[in-house]
Every structure is written in structure tokens, then in C-alpha cells.
CSV table of C-alpha atoms in Angstrom, one decimal:
chain,number,residue,atom,x,y,z
A,1,MET,CA,-67.7,-28.2,84.0
A,2,VAL,CA,-64.7,-25.8,83.7
A,3,SER,CA,-65.3,-22.2,84.3
A,4,LEU,CA,-64.0,-19.3,82.2
A,5,SER,CA,-61.5,-18.3,84.8
A,6,GLN,CA,-60.0,-21.7,84.7
A,7,ARG,CA,-59.5,-21.7,80.8
A,8,THR,CA,-57.8,-18.3,80.7
A,9,PRO,CA,-54.2,-19.3,81.5
A,10,PHE,CA,-54.1,-21.9,78.7
A,11,ALA,CA,-55.6,-19.5,76.2
A,12,SER,CA,-53.1,-16.8,77.1
A,13,ARG,CA,-50.2,-19.3,76.8
A,14,GLY,CA,-51.4,-20.3,73.3
A,15,ALA,CA,-51.6,-16.7,72.2
A,16,VAL,CA,-48.1,-16.1,73.4
A,17,ILE,CA,-46.8,-19.0,71.4
A,18,LEU,CA,-48.6,-17.9,68.3
A,19,LEU,CA,-47.2,-14.4,68.7
A,20,ILE,CA,-43.7,-15.7,69.0
A,21,THR,CA,-44.1,-17.9,65.9
A,22,VAL,CA,-45.4,-14.9,63.9
A,23,LEU,CA,-42.5,-12.8,65.0
A,24,LEU,CA,-39.9,-15.4,64.1
A,25,THR,CA,-41.4,-15.9,60.7
A,26,GLY,CA,-41.4,-12.2,60.1
A,27,CYS,CA,-37.7,-11.9,61.1
A,28,LYS,CA,-36.7,-14.8,58.9
A,29,ALA,CA,-38.5,-13.2,55.9
A,30,GLN,CA,-37.0,-9.8,56.7
A,31,SER,CA,-33.5,-11.5,56.9
A,32,GLU,CA,-33.9,-13.2,53.5
A,33,GLU,CA,-35.1,-9.9,51.9
A,34,SER,CA,-32.1,-8.1,53.5
A,35,VAL,CA,-29.6,-10.7,52.2
A,36,ALA,CA,-31.2,-10.5,48.7
A,37,SER,CA,-31.1,-6.7,48.7
A,38,SER,CA,-27.5,-6.6,49.8
A,39,SER,CA,-26.0,-9.1,47.2
A,40,PRO,CA,-23.8,-7.1,44.7
A,41,PRO,CA,-24.8,-6.9,41.0
A,42,PRO,CA,-22.8,-8.9,38.4
A,43,PRO,CA,-19.5,-7.1,37.6
A,44,GLU,CA,-19.2,-5.1,34.3
A,45,VAL,CA,-16.6,-6.4,31.8
A,46,ASP,CA,-15.7,-5.3,28.3
A,47,VAL,CA,-16.3,-7.9,25.6
A,48,ALA,CA,-15.6,-8.1,21.9
A,49,GLU,CA,-16.4,-10.5,19.2
A,50,VAL,CA,-13.7,-12.6,17.6
A,51,VAL,CA,-12.3,-10.7,14.5
A,52,VAL,CA,-12.2,-12.6,11.2
A,53,GLN,CA,-9.5,-11.0,8.9
A,54,SER,CA,-7.1,-11.8,6.2
A,55,VAL,CA,-3.6,-11.9,7.7
A,56,VAL,CA,-0.2,-12.0,6.0
A,57,LEU,CA,2.2,-14.0,8.1
A,58,SER,CA,5.8,-12.8,8.2
A,59,GLU,CA,9.1,-13.9,9.6
A,60,SER,CA,11.8,-11.7,11.2
A,61,PHE,CA,15.3,-12.0,10.0
A,62,THR,CA,18.6,-10.4,11.0
A,63,GLY,CA,20.6,-8.6,8.4
A,64,ARG,CA,23.2,-5.9,7.8
A,65,VAL,CA,23.3,-2.7,5.8
A,66,GLU,CA,25.8,-2.6,3.0
A,67,ALA,CA,26.7,0.0,0.4
A,68,ALA,CA,25.4,-0.6,-3.1
A,69,GLU,CA,28.9,0.2,-4.3
A,70,THR,CA,32.2,0.0,-2.3
A,71,VAL,CA,35.6,1.0,-3.7
A,72,GLU,CA,39.0,0.6,-2.2
A,73,LEU,CA,41.2,3.2,-3.8
A,74,ARG,CA,44.8,2.1,-4.4
A,75,ALA,CA,47.6,3.9,-6.2
A,76,ARG,CA,48.0,2.7,-9.8
A,77,VAL,CA,51.5,4.3,-10.0
A,78,SER,CA,54.2,4.5,-7.4
A,79,GLY,CA,55.2,7.9,-6.0
A,80,TYR,CA,55.1,10.2,-3.0
A,81,ILE,CA,51.7,11.7,-2.0
A,82,GLN,CA,52.0,15.4,-2.8
A,83,GLU,CA,48.5,16.4,-1.7
A,84,VAL,CA,45.3,15.0,0.0
A,85,VAL,CA,42.5,17.0,-1.5
A,86,PHE,CA,39.5,15.9,0.6
A,87,GLU,CA,38.0,16.0,4.1
A,88,GLU,CA,37.8,12.6,5.7
A,89,GLY,CA,34.2,11.5,5.9
A,90,GLU,CA,32.8,14.0,3.5
A,91,LEU,CA,30.5,13.4,0.5
A,92,VAL,CA,32.3,13.6,-2.8
A,93,GLU,CA,31.1,13.6,-6.4
A,94,GLN,CA,32.2,11.2,-9.1
A,95,GLY,CA,35.4,12.6,-10.7
A,96,ALA,CA,36.4,14.7,-7.7
A,97,LEU,CA,40.2,14.8,-7.1
A,98,LEU,CA,41.2,13.0,-3.9
A,99,PHE,CA,45.0,12.4,-4.0
A,100,LEU,CA,47.8,13.9,-6.0
A,101,ILE,CA,51.0,12.0,-6.5
A,102,ASP,CA,54.2,13.9,-7.3
A,103,GLN,CA,53.9,14.3,-11.1
A,104,ARG,CA,57.4,15.5,-12.0
A,105,PRO,CA,59.0,12.1,-12.7
A,106,TYR,CA,56.0,11.2,-14.9
A,107,GLN,CA,56.0,14.5,-16.7
A,108,ALA,CA,59.7,13.8,-17.6
A,109,ARG,CA,58.8,10.4,-18.9
A,110,VAL,CA,56.1,12.0,-21.1
A,111,GLY,CA,58.7,14.4,-22.4
A,112,ALA,CA,61.1,11.6,-23.2
A,113,ALA,CA,58.4,9.6,-24.9
A,114,GLN,CA,57.4,12.6,-27.0
A,115,ALA,CA,61.1,13.0,-28.1
A,116,ASP,CA,61.4,9.3,-29.0
A,117,LEU,CA,58.2,9.5,-31.1
A,118,ALA,CA,59.5,12.6,-32.9
A,119,GLN,CA,62.8,10.8,-33.7
A,120,ALA,CA,60.9,7.7,-34.9
A,121,ARG,CA,58.7,9.8,-37.2
A,122,SER,CA,61.8,11.5,-38.6
A,123,GLN,CA,63.4,8.1,-39.3
A,124,LEU,CA,60.2,6.9,-40.9
A,125,ALA,CA,60.1,9.9,-43.2
A,126,GLN,CA,63.7,9.2,-44.3
A,127,ALA,CA,63.0,5.5,-44.8
A,128,GLY,CA,59.9,6.4,-46.8
A,129,SER,CA,62.0,8.6,-49.2
A,130,GLU,CA,64.6,6.0,-49.6
A,131,ALA,CA,62.0,3.3,-50.3
A,132,GLU,CA,60.3,5.5,-52.9
A,133,ARG,CA,63.7,6.2,-54.6
A,134,ALA,CA,64.5,2.5,-54.6
A,135,ARG,CA,61.2,1.7,-56.3
A,136,VAL,CA,61.9,4.3,-59.1
A,137,LEU,CA,65.5,3.0,-59.6
A,138,LEU,CA,64.3,-0.6,-59.7
A,139,GLY,CA,62.0,0.4,-62.5
A,140,ARG,CA,65.0,1.7,-64.4
A,141,GLN,CA,67.0,-1.3,-63.4
A,142,ALA,CA,69.5,1.0,-61.8
A,143,ILE,CA,69.6,-1.1,-58.5
A,144,SER,CA,69.1,-4.7,-57.7
A,145,GLN,CA,66.0,-6.3,-56.3
A,146,GLU,CA,67.9,-7.0,-53.1
A,147,VAL,CA,68.6,-3.3,-52.4
A,148,HIS,CA,65.0,-2.5,-53.1
A,149,ASP,CA,63.7,-5.1,-50.7
A,150,GLN,CA,66.1,-3.9,-48.0
A,151,ARG,CA,64.8,-0.3,-48.2
A,152,GLN,CA,61.2,-1.6,-48.1
A,153,ALA,CA,62.0,-3.6,-45.0
A,154,ALA,CA,63.6,-0.5,-43.4
A,155,LEU,CA,60.5,1.5,-44.1
A,156,ASN,CA,58.3,-1.2,-42.4
A,157,ASN,CA,60.7,-1.3,-39.5
A,158,ASN,CA,60.5,2.4,-39.0
A,159,ARG,CA,56.7,2.3,-39.1
A,160,ALA,CA,56.8,-0.2,-36.3
A,161,MET,CA,59.2,2.0,-34.4
A,162,VAL,CA,56.8,4.9,-34.7
A,163,ASP,CA,53.9,2.7,-33.4
A,164,ALA,CA,56.1,1.6,-30.4
A,165,ALA,CA,57.1,5.2,-29.7
A,166,GLN,CA,53.4,6.2,-29.8
A,167,ALA,CA,52.5,3.4,-27.4
A,168,ALA,CA,55.3,4.5,-25.0
A,169,LEU,CA,54.0,8.0,-25.1
A,170,ASP,CA,50.4,6.8,-24.4
A,171,THR,CA,51.7,4.8,-21.5
A,172,ALA,CA,53.6,7.7,-20.1
A,173,GLU,CA,50.6,10.0,-20.4
A,174,LEU,CA,48.4,7.4,-18.7
A,175,ASP,CA,50.8,7.1,-15.9
A,176,LEU,CA,50.9,10.9,-15.6
A,177,GLU,CA,47.1,10.8,-15.4
A,178,TYR,CA,47.2,8.1,-12.7
A,179,THR,CA,49.0,10.6,-10.5
A,180,ARG,CA,45.6,12.3,-10.1
A,181,ILE,CA,43.5,9.9,-8.1
A,182,THR,CA,39.8,10.8,-8.5
A,183,ALA,CA,36.6,9.4,-7.1
A,184,PRO,CA,35.2,6.7,-9.4
A,185,ILE,CA,31.7,7.0,-7.8
A,186,SER,CA,29.7,9.5,-5.8
A,187,GLY,CA,29.6,8.7,-2.1
A,188,ARG,CA,31.1,9.1,1.3
A,189,VAL,CA,34.9,9.0,1.5
A,190,GLY,CA,36.7,7.3,4.5
A,191,ARG,CA,39.9,8.2,6.3
A,192,ALA,CA,43.1,8.8,4.4
A,193,MET,CA,45.3,5.7,4.9
A,194,VAL,CA,48.3,7.4,3.3
A,195,THR,CA,49.0,11.0,4.0
A,196,ARG,CA,51.1,13.7,2.4
A,197,GLY,CA,54.8,12.9,2.0
A,198,ASN,CA,54.4,9.1,2.3
A,199,LEU,CA,55.2,6.7,-0.5
A,200,ALA,CA,52.3,5.0,-2.3
A,201,ASN,CA,53.2,1.7,-4.0
A,202,ALA,CA,51.4,0.9,-7.3
A,203,ASP,CA,48.5,-1.6,-6.8
A,204,GLN,CA,49.5,-2.2,-3.2
A,205,SER,CA,49.0,0.9,-1.1
A,206,LEU,CA,45.4,1.4,0.1
A,207,LEU,CA,44.7,5.1,0.0
A,208,THR,CA,41.1,5.3,1.3
A,209,THR,CA,37.7,3.7,0.8
A,210,LEU,CA,34.6,5.1,-0.8
A,211,VAL,CA,31.0,3.9,-0.4
A,212,SER,CA,27.9,5.0,-2.2
A,213,ILE,CA,25.1,6.5,-0.2
A,214,ASP,CA,21.8,6.3,-2.0
A,215,PRO,CA,20.4,3.7,-2.2
A,216,VAL,CA,21.8,1.1,0.3
A,217,HIS,CA,21.4,-2.6,0.4
A,218,VAL,CA,20.2,-4.8,3.2
A,219,TYR,CA,21.4,-8.4,3.1
A,220,PHE,CA,19.7,-11.1,5.2
A,221,GLU,CA,19.5,-14.8,5.2
A,222,ALA,CA,16.4,-17.0,5.7
A,223,ASP,CA,16.3,-20.6,6.8
A,224,GLU,CA,15.3,-23.2,4.2
A,225,GLN,CA,11.7,-23.6,5.4
A,226,ALA,CA,11.0,-19.8,5.5
A,227,ALA,CA,12.8,-19.3,2.2
A,228,PHE,CA,10.7,-21.7,0.3
A,229,ALA,CA,7.5,-20.7,2.1
A,230,SER,CA,8.1,-17.1,1.0
A,231,GLN,CA,8.1,-18.1,-2.7
A,232,THR,CA,4.3,-18.1,-2.8
A,233,MET,CA,4.2,-14.6,-1.4
A,234,LEU,CA,7.0,-13.0,-3.4
A,235,VAL,CA,6.0,-12.0,-6.9
A,236,GLU,CA,8.8,-11.0,-9.3
A,237,GLU,CA,6.6,-8.8,-11.4
A,238,ALA,CA,5.4,-6.7,-8.5
A,239,PRO,CA,7.4,-4.7,-6.0
A,240,ASN,CA,7.8,-6.7,-2.8
A,241,ILE,CA,7.8,-4.3,0.1
A,242,LEU,CA,9.5,-5.3,3.3
A,243,THR,CA,9.6,-3.6,6.7
A,244,ILE,CA,13.1,-2.9,7.9
A,245,GLU,CA,14.0,-1.8,11.4
A,246,LEU,CA,17.6,-0.4,12.0
A,247,GLY,CA,19.6,-0.6,15.1
A,248,GLY,CA,16.9,-2.2,17.2
A,249,ASP,CA,15.1,1.2,17.3
A,250,SER,CA,11.4,1.1,16.6
A,251,GLN,CA,11.6,4.7,15.6
A,252,ARG,CA,13.8,3.9,12.7
A,253,GLN,CA,11.5,1.8,10.6
A,254,TYR,CA,11.7,2.0,6.8
A,255,LYS,CA,10.1,0.3,3.8
A,256,GLY,CA,12.5,-1.5,1.4
A,257,THR,CA,12.0,-3.4,-1.8
A,258,LEU,CA,13.2,-6.9,-2.3
A,259,ASP,CA,15.4,-7.0,-5.5
A,260,PHE,CA,17.6,-10.1,-5.2
A,261,ILE,CA,17.3,-13.7,-4.1
A,262,ASP,CA,20.4,-15.9,-4.4
A,263,ASN,CA,20.4,-18.8,-6.8
A,264,ARG,CA,21.4,-21.5,-4.3
A,265,LEU,CA,21.3,-22.3,-0.6
A,266,ASN,CA,24.4,-21.9,1.5
A,267,PRO,CA,25.4,-25.6,2.2
A,268,ASN,CA,27.2,-24.6,5.4
A,269,THR,CA,24.3,-22.8,7.0
A,270,GLY,CA,21.3,-24.1,5.1
A,271,THR,CA,20.1,-20.6,4.4
A,272,LEU,CA,19.2,-18.6,1.4
A,273,GLN,CA,20.4,-15.0,0.9
A,274,PHE,CA,18.0,-12.1,0.2
A,275,ARG,CA,18.7,-8.5,-0.6
A,276,ALA,CA,16.5,-5.4,-0.1
A,277,VAL,CA,17.0,-2.0,-1.6
A,278,LEU,CA,16.5,0.9,0.8
A,279,ALA,CA,16.4,4.6,-0.2
A,280,ASN,CA,18.8,6.8,1.7
A,281,PRO,CA,18.6,10.3,0.2
A,282,ASP,CA,19.8,12.1,3.4
A,283,GLY,CA,22.7,9.7,4.0
A,284,HIS,CA,21.7,8.9,7.6
A,285,ILE,CA,21.8,5.2,7.1
A,286,ARG,CA,25.4,3.9,7.3
A,287,PRO,CA,26.8,0.7,5.9
A,288,GLY,CA,27.4,-1.9,8.6
A,289,GLU,CA,24.3,-1.1,10.6
A,290,PHE,CA,22.3,-4.0,12.2
A,291,ALA,CA,18.9,-4.5,10.6
A,292,ARG,CA,15.8,-6.6,11.3
A,293,VAL,CA,13.7,-7.4,8.3
A,294,GLU,CA,10.1,-8.6,8.3
A,295,MET,CA,9.4,-10.7,5.2
A,296,PRO,CA,6.0,-12.2,4.3
A,297,VAL,CA,6.0,-16.0,4.2
A,298,ALA,CA,2.3,-17.0,4.1
A,299,ARG,CA,-1.3,-15.7,4.1
A,300,LEU,CA,-4.3,-16.7,6.2
A,301,GLU,CA,-7.5,-15.7,4.4
A,302,GLN,CA,-9.8,-16.3,7.4
A,303,ALA,CA,-7.7,-15.8,10.6
A,304,LEU,CA,-9.4,-15.5,14.0
A,305,LEU,CA,-8.0,-12.7,16.1
A,306,VAL,CA,-8.7,-11.4,19.6
A,307,ASP,CA,-7.3,-8.5,21.7
A,308,ARG,CA,-4.0,-9.7,23.1
A,309,LYS,CA,-5.1,-8.5,26.6
A,310,ALA,CA,-7.8,-11.2,26.5
A,311,VAL,CA,-5.3,-14.0,26.4
A,312,LEU,CA,-4.3,-15.3,29.9
A,313,THR,CA,-1.6,-17.7,30.8
A,314,ASN,CA,-1.6,-20.5,33.4
A,315,GLN,CA,1.9,-21.9,33.4
A,316,ASP,CA,2.4,-23.1,29.8
A,317,ARG,CA,-1.3,-23.1,28.9
A,318,ARG,CA,-3.2,-20.2,27.5
A,319,TYR,CA,-6.9,-19.4,27.8
A,320,VAL,CA,-9.6,-16.8,27.4
A,321,TYR,CA,-13.0,-16.1,29.1
A,322,VAL,CA,-15.9,-16.5,26.7
A,323,ILE,CA,-19.4,-15.1,27.6
A,324,ASP,CA,-22.3,-17.4,26.7
A,325,GLU,CA,-25.9,-16.4,26.0
A,326,ASN,CA,-26.7,-16.4,29.8
A,327,ASN,CA,-23.8,-13.9,30.4
A,328,LEU,CA,-21.9,-16.5,32.2
A,329,ALA,CA,-18.1,-16.5,31.9
A,330,GLU,CA,-16.7,-19.7,30.5
A,331,ARG,CA,-13.0,-20.5,30.6
A,332,ARG,CA,-11.8,-21.6,27.2
A,333,PRO,CA,-8.3,-23.0,26.5
A,334,VAL,CA,-6.9,-21.7,23.2
A,335,THR,CA,-3.9,-22.2,20.9
A,336,THR,CA,-2.3,-18.9,19.9
A,337,GLY,CA,-0.5,-18.0,16.8
A,338,ARG,CA,1.3,-14.8,15.8
A,339,GLN,CA,0.8,-11.2,16.9
A,340,VAL,CA,-0.9,-8.7,14.6
A,341,ASP,CA,-0.3,-5.3,16.2
A,342,GLU,CA,-2.5,-5.4,19.3
A,343,MET,CA,-4.3,-8.6,18.3
A,344,THR,CA,-3.3,-12.3,18.6
A,345,VAL,CA,-4.1,-15.0,16.1
A,346,ILE,CA,-6.1,-17.9,17.6
A,347,THR,CA,-5.6,-21.2,15.8
A,348,GLU,CA,-7.7,-23.4,18.1
A,349,GLY,CA,-10.3,-22.9,20.8
A,350,LEU,CA,-12.6,-20.1,19.4
A,351,ALA,CA,-15.2,-19.8,16.7
A,352,VAL,CA,-16.7,-16.9,14.7
A,353,GLY,CA,-19.2,-15.0,16.9
A,354,ASP,CA,-17.7,-15.9,20.2
A,355,ARG,CA,-17.6,-13.0,22.7
A,356,VAL,CA,-14.4,-12.7,24.7
A,357,ILE,CA,-13.6,-10.6,27.7
A,358,VAL,CA,-11.0,-8.1,26.8
A,359,ASN,CA,-11.1,-5.8,29.9
A,360,GLY,CA,-12.1,-6.5,33.5
A,361,VAL,CA,-11.1,-10.2,33.5
A,362,GLN,CA,-9.7,-9.8,37.0
A,363,LYS,CA,-13.3,-9.4,38.2
A,364,VAL,CA,-14.1,-13.0,37.2
A,365,PHE,CA,-13.2,-15.1,40.2
A,366,MET,CA,-14.3,-18.4,38.9
A,367,PRO,CA,-15.7,-20.1,35.7
A,368,GLY,CA,-19.5,-19.9,35.4
A,369,MET,CA,-19.7,-16.5,37.2
A,370,GLU,CA,-22.3,-14.2,35.9
A,371,VAL,CA,-21.1,-10.9,34.5
A,372,SER,CA,-22.6,-7.8,32.9
A,373,PRO,CA,-21.0,-7.6,29.4
A,374,GLN,CA,-20.3,-4.3,27.8
A,375,GLN,CA,-19.7,-4.5,24.0
A,376,VAL,CA,-16.6,-2.7,22.8
A,377,ALA,CA,-15.2,-2.2,19.3
A,378,ASN,CA,-12.6,-4.5,17.9
A,379,VAL,CA,-9.1,-3.3,17.0
A,380,PRO,CA,-8.4,-3.6,14.1
A,381,PRO,CA,-11.9,-3.4,12.6
A,382,ILE,CA,-13.2,-6.4,10.8
A,383,ASN,CA,-13.1,-4.5,7.5
A,384,ALA,CA,-9.5,-3.5,7.8
A,385,GLN,CA,-7.0,-4.3,5.0
A,386,PRO,CA,-4.9,-7.5,5.3
A,387,THR,CA,-2.0,-6.9,7.7
A,388,ILE,CA,1.3,-8.5,8.4
A,389,ALA,CA,1.7,-10.6,11.5
A,390,ALA,CA,4.9,-10.8,13.4
A,391,ARG,CA,6.7,-13.9,14.5
A,392,GLU,CA,4.8,-16.1,16.9
A,393,GLU,CA,5.8,-15.4,20.5
């Protein structure tokens, strides 16, 4: 029979083992709790639902500003320029005197024509008296029929001479008037090509140019596909408003009205010419300026749009992160369309109601990662009016 003293070492050894086991178990549990308590919470990201909106698609075309009216002033009579009566580059009114040609030779011609007319009228009066006398004498049979007919012919000839003299006088007076070269339209005058003292040849010498200021025209050409696509958007009865940017400066954007479409395509370029009218009351827009015109070509009644910051690129592929019902980030490939202000049209890959990460996407390290979504407002709002989309990037 074993005594109590003999069993003690074994009992003590068992107690020690039990104690060690309890301590190890407690450390493991404490380590798991520590790891669980130290794991970070899901990152916060901003999400927004896909916007459904009516969008007008537009194309961007290159054009040039041209004056509605352009006049090349040429001398209509030959002579030496006596006076230049304008400041180069100034605005002039219709009828304002611009050039004065030496009038003295033409005044002399007017005087000579007036004298010729007076002489012809005197001869006509004499021929008229002789014709009347011949008529009376013929009635008395005092002269022959031949003499009577000669005096009637002389009367008719003198009438023709009076008409010719009157026409010569009118021509001389018109030439005298042409020595005063006036502005046929209101607008801005260019530089004087012929200055005082130089000879201006009739119908040859270009004196200056004159362009109208308000309104101006913007001519641009659209390719065949865009030209015919735009026909459904352009209504002749209603004003078609176009956005026009001048000089590549976004601060110089104007609204113009389409007023002309050419009646045939250019066979050399395959394009159709359009024209927009642009108001220019202050005269700041100059003919010849470069213009970029946005013209509507189609309408999407139910376009899907997302914030352009949500669209990411991997080489030539584009994708977004969509948040599912478990707040897990899912990588979704998409096909993008045109830009609408700060939004992008999505043609494939998304559906109505999808929530897309718009800010904080850099916090998502891998697909399937849990996030803490924070709902943000869409821009533009869903109830916004139809807008015009720019050309697809």
C-alpha cells in the first residue's frame, strides 16, 4: 500500500501540467481577442447611384468667323486721290465719305454736257418751228410734201439729239458723283490701300475693305454621318441654338443660331456646310477668328451617367467599383460614351440602381473588399433638364 508521502510528487507534477495548460489557453484566447480588437474598420468611401437622364449628344466642329457683309471698295472712275476721309480700322456708318477723287476734270465734263444739252434744245426748238410752218404751208399747198417730210425728220432728229445730250449730262453727273466714294454699308473699315496723291484706276484699284460688325456668321462643315444625324435634331420652325467657343478660349463662349444648311455635300471633302448667326453688338468678335461649334446630333432619352472620377482605366479597359448589398466592392468593366459636364455616359456595364464609388477608390486594394459606403448627391441631379454631351473622349 502506497503512503500519502509517496503520492505527493506525482500529484504536484499533474497540478503543474494543468496550470501550464490553463495559462497557455488563456494566452491564446487573449491573443485572438487582441488581434480582433486591433483589426481596422472598413474604409469609408463616397458612393452615388447611377443617374438616369435625357441627354442630347453633340459633335464638335471647327469653323471660322466671317462678316455677314464684306465689301471691297474700288474706284468707279479714274483719278488722283485728293483726300482720305477716315481713320483706318474705325467704325463707319452707311453713306459716310471715305475717299475723294479730284473732281475738277469731271466738273468740266458736266459743264460741257450741260452746254451740249442747251444747244440741242435750241436746235430742237428751231426744228419744231420749221416743222410747224411746213405743216401749215403744206395745207395751203405752198410747199411740196417732200419739204414737209424733211422738216419733220429734222424735228425728230433734234429730239434724239436732245435725249443724247441729256444722257451725256447724266453720265457726266454720275461720274462726278463717283468721285465721292462712300461706305455702302455700316461696319469697320480696313487700311487705305491707295493714299492721297496716288492714281486710282476705274474698276481696278482696290481702295479699302469694309466688313459689317453685327451680326457675324460662323461657317463650319460637318462630315456626312454627323450632318445627316443632325437632321432629326434640327427643326426649321424653331431656333436651333448652338454653343460657339472662339479662339480656343473657354471664357469666350457664345450662343449662336443656326440659320443656313447648304443644299449639297462638297464632293471633294464629303462634308456639308452649316452657318450660325452670332450677335456682336460690341464689335469684339473679328472676322477670321477660329471657332469651335457644338451641334446636337442625337438624343438619348434614358442615358446612364456616373461621376467621371468613378471611371478608372487599366491600359485600354475602363472599369468602376460597384458596392453590393453586403458593402463589398465589386470591380465592374464598363463601356463609356460621351462626357456631360462632370459626368460620363455609360453605354454598357451598369444598370439603374447600381451604387458606384466616386471618391475614395484608392482605399480599395482588391475586389471583394468590405467598405463603409457614404451616400453623396449626384451631379447633375436626376431631375435636371436635358443637357448636351460633348464628343466622346
